[in-house]
Amino acid sequence: MWRKVFTGLGGGGGGLQSWHMLPIRRSSSVSSAVDSVIMRSLKEHYLEVSKMTPPPKVSPPSPFTVVKGALDAEGPVLKRTYNDEEISIYVMRLANLLPEGGYDDQGDDSINQLFLHVDVAKPGQEDSLHFLCGLYPDALGIHSVSLRPKLQTTSSLVVPSKYQGPIFEDLDEKIRDAFHGFIDKRGINESLFPFLQAWLYVKDHRNLLRWFKSVGTFITEQKAEQKAVTQA
């Protein structure tokens, strides 16, 4: 085989074309094999994740309501009004973990630690009062309290651009207790945990399935484009 390739190199344009085509065919073959392995793995994992047992359905504590479309967006999850205030709750966790084989709230501690962004807005005020809290099954702690520009949309949180106040733990104990009482009076406490934990599981599950499908679609479309180029 190699003798034919080198002979072709000395013979003119036809041989040179054969030399260039050889590595392209090999590369195409290897790429196709790799794509097939990825697609098979994606399909297997998609089917495995799709069979996971979802958590029991949990309703948010009254009078909070779920924001429409929250599962497919990065905006607030829950909202409520308190007198003339509008309260929005965002939730996240540092470790995006899915329990293997189903829903188990007795596993890794990171699953039982949620982080809340609580936004308290009043009409006529340019800023809103913003709390960053740690939420656990049996407790809620405040990490910081700050004033931020009032949210204009429900798409995302506003990144602070000015002084955010003192470290919460450095505040006087009476002030800290008063802030805890402030948010507890508005329903921000451990009673939110069961719903928000279940909600995050559903969101993570949906995002993971969407990721498997999106990556698979990208690879199959790429293969179709390569095939069309080769045939052309």
PDB file of C-alpha atoms in Angstrom:
ATOM      1  CA  MET A   1       0.000   0.000   0.000  1.00  0.00           C
ATOM      2  CA  TRP A   2       2.730   2.475   1.001  1.00  0.00           C
ATOM      3  CA  ARG A   3       4.636   1.644  -2.207  1.00  0.00           C
ATOM      4  CA  LYS A   4       1.609   2.708  -4.234  1.00  0.00           C
ATOM      5  CA  VAL A   5       1.351   5.974  -2.332  1.00  0.00           C
ATOM      6  CA  PHE A   6       5.007   6.897  -2.871  1.00  0.00           C
ATOM      7  CA  THR A   7       4.851   5.789  -6.499  1.00  0.00           C
ATOM      8  CA  GLY A   8       1.869   8.037  -6.969  1.00  0.00           C
ATOM      9  CA  LEU A   9       3.813  10.992  -5.507  1.00  0.00           C
ATOM     10  CA  GLY A  10       6.369  10.731  -8.281  1.00  0.00           C
ATOM     11  CA  GLY A  11       3.795  10.373 -11.025  1.00  0.00           C
ATOM     12  CA  GLY A  12       1.922  13.713 -11.094  1.00  0.00           C
ATOM     13  CA  GLY A  13      -1.324  15.272  -9.896  1.00  0.00           C
ATOM     14  CA  GLY A  14      -3.322  12.072  -9.555  1.00  0.00           C
ATOM     15  CA  GLY A  15      -0.876  10.567  -7.076  1.00  0.00           C
ATOM     16  CA  LEU A  16      -0.724  13.760  -5.025  1.00  0.00           C
ATOM     17  CA  GLN A  17      -4.518  13.773  -4.690  1.00  0.00           C
ATOM     18  CA  SER A  18      -4.407  10.180  -3.398  1.00  0.00           C
ATOM     19  CA  TRP A  19      -1.798  11.184  -0.787  1.00  0.00           C
ATOM     20  CA  HIS A  20      -4.002  14.013   0.532  1.00  0.00           C
ATOM     21  CA  MET A  21      -7.128  11.890   0.634  1.00  0.00           C
ATOM     22  CA  LEU A  22      -5.603   9.079   2.714  1.00  0.00           C
ATOM     23  CA  PRO A  23      -5.389  10.840   6.135  1.00  0.00           C
ATOM     24  CA  ILE A  24      -8.779  12.488   5.584  1.00  0.00           C
ATOM     25  CA  ARG A  25     -10.440   9.097   5.204  1.00  0.00           C
ATOM     26  CA  ARG A  26      -8.709   7.795   8.311  1.00  0.00           C
ATOM     27  CA  SER A  27      -9.678  10.911  10.318  1.00  0.00           C
ATOM     28  CA  SER A  28     -13.267  10.644   9.131  1.00  0.00           C
ATOM     29  CA  SER A  29     -13.416   6.991  10.145  1.00  0.00           C
ATOM     30  CA  VAL A  30     -11.995   7.645  13.618  1.00  0.00           C
ATOM     31  CA  SER A  31     -14.302  10.630  14.128  1.00  0.00           C
ATOM     32  CA  SER A  32     -17.330   8.570  13.158  1.00  0.00           C
ATOM     33  CA  ALA A  33     -16.368   5.831  15.613  1.00  0.00           C
ATOM     34  CA  VAL A  34     -15.892   8.344  18.445  1.00  0.00           C
ATOM     35  CA  ASP A  35     -19.239   9.983  17.646  1.00  0.00           C
ATOM     36  CA  SER A  36     -20.949   6.587  17.775  1.00  0.00           C
ATOM     37  CA  VAL A  37     -19.455   5.854  21.205  1.00  0.00           C
ATOM     38  CA  ILE A  38     -20.590   9.244  22.518  1.00  0.00           C
ATOM     39  CA  MET A  39     -24.080   8.858  21.089  1.00  0.00           C
ATOM     40  CA  ARG A  40     -24.468   5.374  22.582  1.00  0.00           C
ATOM     41  CA  SER A  41     -23.298   6.610  25.990  1.00  0.00           C
ATOM     42  CA  LEU A  42     -25.580   9.654  25.868  1.00  0.00           C
ATOM     43  CA  LYS A  43     -28.565   7.468  25.032  1.00  0.00           C
ATOM     44  CA  GLU A  44     -27.785   5.027  27.855  1.00  0.00           C
ATOM     45  CA  HIS A  45     -27.436   7.802  30.418  1.00  0.00           C
ATOM     46  CA  TYR A  46     -30.550   9.569  29.145  1.00  0.00           C
ATOM     47  CA  LEU A  47     -32.591   6.404  29.632  1.00  0.00           C
ATOM     48  CA  GLU A  48     -31.056   5.830  33.065  1.00  0.00           C
ATOM     49  CA  VAL A  49     -31.817   9.370  34.264  1.00  0.00           C
ATOM     50  CA  SER A  50     -35.320   9.311  32.783  1.00  0.00           C
ATOM     51  CA  LYS A  51     -36.136   6.292  34.996  1.00  0.00           C
ATOM     52  CA  MET A  52     -35.179   8.060  38.238  1.00  0.00           C
ATOM     53  CA  THR A  53     -37.981   8.193  40.769  1.00  0.00           C
ATOM     54  CA  PRO A  54     -39.106  11.800  41.299  1.00  0.00           C
ATOM     55  CA  PRO A  55     -39.694  13.139  44.804  1.00  0.00           C
ATOM     56  CA  PRO A  56     -43.224  13.300  46.180  1.00  0.00           C
ATOM     57  CA  LYS A  57     -45.086  16.383  45.004  1.00  0.00           C
ATOM     58  CA  VAL A  58     -44.816  19.185  47.568  1.00  0.00           C
ATOM     59  CA  SER A  59     -46.721  22.465  47.577  1.00  0.00           C
ATOM     60  CA  PRO A  60     -45.104  25.700  48.771  1.00  0.00           C
ATOM     61  CA  PRO A  61     -46.292  27.031  52.115  1.00  0.00           C
ATOM     62  CA  SER A  62     -49.115  29.543  51.823  1.00  0.00           C
ATOM     63  CA  PRO A  63     -49.254  32.348  50.749  1.00  0.00           C
ATOM     64  CA  PHE A  64     -46.243  31.746  48.468  1.00  0.00           C
ATOM     65  CA  THR A  65     -46.996  30.880  44.847  1.00  0.00           C
ATOM     66  CA  VAL A  66     -44.732  29.298  42.234  1.00  0.00           C
ATOM     67  CA  VAL A  67     -43.593  31.653  39.489  1.00  0.00           C
ATOM     68  CA  LYS A  68     -44.859  30.459  36.100  1.00  0.00           C
ATOM     69  CA  GLY A  69     -42.049  29.065  33.928  1.00  0.00           C
ATOM     70  CA  ALA A  70     -39.537  29.039  36.801  1.00  0.00           C
ATOM     71  CA  LEU A  71     -38.343  25.507  35.994  1.00  0.00           C
ATOM     72  CA  ASP A  72     -37.055  26.658  32.600  1.00  0.00           C
ATOM     73  CA  ALA A  73     -35.607  30.011  33.686  1.00  0.00           C
ATOM     74  CA  GLU A  74     -33.068  31.472  36.092  1.00  0.00           C
ATOM     75  CA  GLY A  75     -35.466  33.879  37.755  1.00  0.00           C
ATOM     76  CA  PRO A  76     -37.356  33.696  41.042  1.00  0.00           C
ATOM     77  CA  VAL A  77     -39.035  30.474  42.144  1.00  0.00           C
ATOM     78  CA  LEU A  78     -41.564  31.786  44.651  1.00  0.00           C
ATOM     79  CA  LYS A  79     -43.374  35.065  45.141  1.00  0.00           C
ATOM     80  CA  ARG A  80     -45.776  36.599  47.620  1.00  0.00           C
ATOM     81  CA  THR A  81     -46.978  39.964  48.825  1.00  0.00           C
ATOM     82  CA  TYR A  82     -46.743  41.214  52.386  1.00  0.00           C
ATOM     83  CA  ASN A  83     -48.682  44.410  52.986  1.00  0.00           C
ATOM     84  CA  ASP A  84     -47.329  46.620  50.164  1.00  0.00           C
ATOM     85  CA  GLU A  85     -44.132  44.595  49.695  1.00  0.00           C
ATOM     86  CA  GLU A  86     -43.379  42.140  46.905  1.00  0.00           C
ATOM     87  CA  ILE A  87     -41.149  39.295  48.025  1.00  0.00           C
ATOM     88  CA  SER A  88     -39.247  37.127  45.520  1.00  0.00           C
ATOM     89  CA  ILE A  89     -37.242  34.010  46.373  1.00  0.00           C
ATOM     90  CA  TYR A  90     -34.423  32.592  44.265  1.00  0.00           C
ATOM     91  CA  VAL A  91     -32.848  29.251  45.203  1.00  0.00           C
ATOM     92  CA  MET A  92     -29.632  27.464  44.311  1.00  0.00           C
ATOM     93  CA  ARG A  93     -27.061  25.083  45.769  1.00  0.00           C
ATOM     94  CA  LEU A  94     -23.313  24.973  45.351  1.00  0.00           C
ATOM     95  CA  ALA A  95     -23.238  21.276  44.491  1.00  0.00           C
ATOM     96  CA  ASN A  96     -25.733  20.349  41.781  1.00  0.00           C
ATOM     97  CA  LEU A  97     -26.159  16.734  42.888  1.00  0.00           C
ATOM     98  CA  LEU A  98     -28.784  14.214  41.858  1.00  0.00           C
ATOM     99  CA  PRO A  99     -29.285  11.243  44.199  1.00  0.00           C
ATOM    100  CA  GLU A 100     -28.555   7.966  42.430  1.00  0.00           C
ATOM    101  CA  GLY A 101     -31.601   5.860  41.770  1.00  0.00           C
ATOM    102  CA  GLY A 102     -34.103   8.307  43.159  1.00  0.00           C
ATOM    103  CA  TYR A 103     -34.771  10.933  45.786  1.00  0.00           C
ATOM    104  CA  ASP A 104     -33.004  10.619  49.124  1.00  0.00           C
ATOM    105  CA  ASP A 105     -32.741  13.557  51.470  1.00  0.00           C
ATOM    106  CA  GLN A 106     -30.592  11.604  53.894  1.00  0.00           C
ATOM    107  CA  GLY A 107     -27.523  11.590  51.653  1.00  0.00           C
ATOM    108  CA  ASP A 108     -24.734  14.088  51.150  1.00  0.00           C
ATOM    109  CA  ASP A 109     -24.947  17.210  53.342  1.00  0.00           C
ATOM    110  CA  SER A 110     -24.621  19.408  50.257  1.00  0.00           C
ATOM    111  CA  ILE A 111     -28.071  18.228  49.138  1.00  0.00           C
ATOM    112  CA  ASN A 112     -29.525  19.461  52.418  1.00  0.00           C
ATOM    113  CA  GLN A 113     -28.006  22.927  52.149  1.00  0.00           C
ATOM    114  CA  LEU A 114     -29.827  25.429  49.959  1.00  0.00           C
ATOM    115  CA  PHE A 115     -28.983  29.059  49.304  1.00  0.00           C
ATOM    116  CA  LEU A 116     -31.751  31.614  49.076  1.00  0.00           C
ATOM    117  CA  HIS A 117     -31.696  35.079  47.552  1.00  0.00           C
ATOM    118  CA  VAL A 118     -34.633  36.913  49.092  1.00  0.00           C
ATOM    119  CA  ASP A 119     -35.654  40.191  47.453  1.00  0.00           C
ATOM    120  CA  VAL A 120     -38.031  42.528  49.326  1.00  0.00           C
ATOM    121  CA  ALA A 121     -39.290  45.381  47.153  1.00  0.00           C
ATOM    122  CA  LYS A 122     -41.545  48.312  48.021  1.00  0.00           C
ATOM    123  CA  PRO A 123     -43.453  50.571  45.596  1.00  0.00           C
ATOM    124  CA  GLY A 124     -41.778  53.913  44.971  1.00  0.00           C
ATOM    125  CA  GLN A 125     -38.378  52.681  46.169  1.00  0.00           C
ATOM    126  CA  GLU A 126     -35.470  52.443  43.703  1.00  0.00           C
ATOM    127  CA  ASP A 127     -33.712  49.783  45.754  1.00  0.00           C
ATOM    128  CA  SER A 128     -34.900  46.559  47.321  1.00  0.00           C
ATOM    129  CA  LEU A 129     -33.699  44.857  50.488  1.00  0.00           C
ATOM    130  CA  HIS A 130     -31.747  41.743  49.601  1.00  0.00           C
ATOM    131  CA  PHE A 131     -30.991  38.798  51.915  1.00  0.00           C
ATOM    132  CA  LEU A 132     -28.611  35.936  51.152  1.00  0.00           C
ATOM    133  CA  CYS A 133     -29.583  33.025  53.371  1.00  0.00           C
ATOM    134  CA  GLY A 134     -28.554  29.436  54.023  1.00  0.00           C
ATOM    135  CA  LEU A 135     -31.563  27.129  54.288  1.00  0.00           C
ATOM    136  CA  TYR A 136     -31.519  23.730  56.008  1.00  0.00           C
ATOM    137  CA  PRO A 137     -34.280  21.228  56.885  1.00  0.00           C
ATOM    138  CA  ASP A 138     -34.513  22.613  60.416  1.00  0.00           C
ATOM    139  CA  ALA A 139     -33.005  26.117  60.288  1.00  0.00           C
ATOM    140  CA  LEU A 140     -32.334  29.259  58.274  1.00  0.00           C
ATOM    141  CA  GLY A 141     -29.325  31.534  58.637  1.00  0.00           C
ATOM    142  CA  ILE A 142     -28.642  34.961  57.145  1.00  0.00           C
ATOM    143  CA  HIS A 143     -25.286  35.443  55.425  1.00  0.00           C
ATOM    144  CA  SER A 144     -25.704  39.037  54.291  1.00  0.00           C
ATOM    145  CA  VAL A 145     -28.163  41.932  54.051  1.00  0.00           C
ATOM    146  CA  SER A 146     -27.811  44.618  51.381  1.00  0.00           C
ATOM    147  CA  LEU A 147     -29.664  47.195  49.316  1.00  0.00           C
ATOM    148  CA  ARG A 148     -29.681  46.514  45.576  1.00  0.00           C
ATOM    149  CA  PRO A 149     -31.320  48.115  42.548  1.00  0.00           C
ATOM    150  CA  LYS A 150     -34.891  46.891  42.271  1.00  0.00           C
ATOM    151  CA  LEU A 151     -35.353  44.057  39.784  1.00  0.00           C
ATOM    152  CA  GLN A 152     -36.665  45.272  36.444  1.00  0.00           C
ATOM    153  CA  THR A 153     -37.224  41.772  35.048  1.00  0.00           C
ATOM    154  CA  THR A 154     -37.627  38.268  36.425  1.00  0.00           C
ATOM    155  CA  SER A 155     -34.761  36.852  34.371  1.00  0.00           C
ATOM    156  CA  SER A 156     -31.870  37.206  36.814  1.00  0.00           C
ATOM    157  CA  LEU A 157     -30.508  38.885  39.894  1.00  0.00           C
ATOM    158  CA  VAL A 158     -28.855  42.277  39.646  1.00  0.00           C
ATOM    159  CA  VAL A 159     -25.125  42.178  40.376  1.00  0.00           C
ATOM    160  CA  PRO A 160     -24.386  44.694  43.163  1.00  0.00           C
ATOM    161  CA  SER A 161     -22.190  47.628  42.168  1.00  0.00           C
ATOM    162  CA  LYS A 162     -21.977  49.600  45.419  1.00  0.00           C
ATOM    163  CA  TYR A 163     -21.147  49.107  49.093  1.00  0.00           C
ATOM    164  CA  GLN A 164     -23.028  46.113  50.435  1.00  0.00           C
ATOM    165  CA  GLY A 165     -22.882  46.895  54.126  1.00  0.00           C
ATOM    166  CA  PRO A 166     -20.964  45.264  56.988  1.00  0.00           C
ATOM    167  CA  ILE A 167     -20.350  41.553  57.410  1.00  0.00           C
ATOM    168  CA  PHE A 168     -23.538  40.185  58.963  1.00  0.00           C
ATOM    169  CA  GLU A 169     -21.737  38.354  61.765  1.00  0.00           C
ATOM    170  CA  ASP A 170     -20.053  41.630  62.758  1.00  0.00           C
ATOM    171  CA  LEU A 171     -23.397  43.272  63.467  1.00  0.00           C
ATOM    172  CA  ASP A 172     -24.717  43.597  66.995  1.00  0.00           C
ATOM    173  CA  GLU A 173     -26.637  40.520  68.135  1.00  0.00           C
ATOM    174  CA  LYS A 174     -29.826  42.556  68.609  1.00  0.00           C
ATOM    175  CA  ILE A 175     -29.654  43.747  64.992  1.00  0.00           C
ATOM    176  CA  ARG A 176     -29.038  40.217  63.730  1.00  0.00           C
ATOM    177  CA  ASP A 177     -32.000  38.913  65.720  1.00  0.00           C
ATOM    178  CA  ALA A 178     -34.153  41.755  64.396  1.00  0.00           C
ATOM    179  CA  PHE A 179     -33.307  40.866  60.774  1.00  0.00           C
ATOM    180  CA  HIS A 180     -34.118  37.206  61.456  1.00  0.00           C
ATOM    181  CA  GLY A 181     -37.454  38.306  62.887  1.00  0.00           C
ATOM    182  CA  PHE A 182     -38.016  40.542  59.843  1.00  0.00           C
ATOM    183  CA  ILE A 183     -37.759  37.726  57.299  1.00  0.00           C
ATOM    184  CA  ASP A 184     -39.475  35.147  59.526  1.00  0.00           C
ATOM    185  CA  LYS A 185     -42.500  37.443  59.738  1.00  0.00           C
ATOM    186  CA  ARG A 186     -42.612  37.319  55.930  1.00  0.00           C
ATOM    187  CA  GLY A 187     -42.543  33.514  55.866  1.00  0.00           C
ATOM    188  CA  ILE A 188     -38.843  33.095  55.086  1.00  0.00           C
ATOM    189  CA  ASN A 189     -37.913  30.148  57.289  1.00  0.00           C
ATOM    190  CA  GLU A 190     -37.253  26.396  57.288  1.00  0.00           C
ATOM    191  CA  SER A 191     -40.862  25.683  56.231  1.00  0.00           C
ATOM    192  CA  LEU A 192     -39.727  26.499  52.668  1.00  0.00           C
ATOM    193  CA  PHE A 193     -37.163  23.688  52.613  1.00  0.00           C
ATOM    194  CA  PRO A 194     -39.298  20.655  51.583  1.00  0.00           C
ATOM    195  CA  PHE A 195     -40.758  22.417  48.559  1.00  0.00           C
ATOM    196  CA  LEU A 196     -37.514  24.076  47.405  1.00  0.00           C
ATOM    197  CA  GLN A 197     -35.487  20.877  47.741  1.00  0.00           C
ATOM    198  CA  ALA A 198     -38.046  18.922  45.701  1.00  0.00           C
ATOM    199  CA  TRP A 199     -38.260  21.773  43.169  1.00  0.00           C
ATOM    200  CA  LEU A 200     -34.482  21.820  42.690  1.00  0.00           C
ATOM    201  CA  TYR A 201     -34.436  18.068  42.143  1.00  0.00           C
ATOM    202  CA  VAL A 202     -37.037  18.381  39.372  1.00  0.00           C
ATOM    203  CA  LYS A 203     -35.146  21.301  37.797  1.00  0.00           C
ATOM    204  CA  ASP A 204     -31.811  19.464  37.919  1.00  0.00           C
ATOM    205  CA  HIS A 205     -33.420  16.341  36.467  1.00  0.00           C
ATOM    206  CA  ARG A 206     -34.991  18.328  33.636  1.00  0.00           C
ATOM    207  CA  ASN A 207     -31.747  20.202  32.895  1.00  0.00           C
ATOM    208  CA  LEU A 208     -29.760  16.955  32.795  1.00  0.00           C
ATOM    209  CA  LEU A 209     -32.165  15.332  30.334  1.00  0.00           C
ATOM    210  CA  ARG A 210     -32.117  18.487  28.215  1.00  0.00           C
ATOM    211  CA  TRP A 211     -28.302  18.455  28.226  1.00  0.00           C
ATOM    212  CA  PHE A 212     -28.133  14.842  26.992  1.00  0.00           C
ATOM    213  CA  LYS A 213     -30.573  15.646  24.163  1.00  0.00           C
ATOM    214  CA  SER A 214     -28.845  18.912  23.175  1.00  0.00           C
ATOM    215  CA  VAL A 215     -25.375  17.360  23.002  1.00  0.00           C
ATOM    216  CA  GLY A 216     -26.735  14.411  21.035  1.00  0.00           C
ATOM    217  CA  THR A 217     -28.482  16.749  18.582  1.00  0.00           C
ATOM    218  CA  PHE A 218     -25.286  18.757  18.124  1.00  0.00           C
ATOM    219  CA  ILE A 219     -23.254  15.643  17.304  1.00  0.00           C
ATOM    220  CA  THR A 220     -25.813  14.161  14.907  1.00  0.00           C
ATOM    221  CA  GLU A 221     -26.204  17.486  13.079  1.00  0.00           C
ATOM    222  CA  GLN A 222     -22.425  17.791  12.843  1.00  0.00           C
ATOM    223  CA  LYS A 223     -22.226  14.308  11.317  1.00  0.00           C
ATOM    224  CA  ALA A 224     -24.941  15.195   8.801  1.00  0.00           C
ATOM    225  CA  GLU A 225     -23.058  18.332   7.770  1.00  0.00           C
ATOM    226  CA  GLN A 226     -19.807  16.406   7.367  1.00  0.00           C
ATOM    227  CA  LYS A 227     -21.584  13.783   5.242  1.00  0.00           C
ATOM    228  CA  ALA A 228     -23.063  16.480   3.025  1.00  0.00           C
ATOM    229  CA  VAL A 229     -19.632  18.101   2.549  1.00  0.00           C
ATOM    230  CA  THR A 230     -18.053  14.741   1.695  1.00  0.00           C
ATOM    231  CA  GLN A 231     -20.766  13.928  -0.865  1.00  0.00           C
ATOM    232  CA  ALA A 232     -20.398  17.384  -2.434  1.00  0.00           C
TER     233      ALA A 232
END
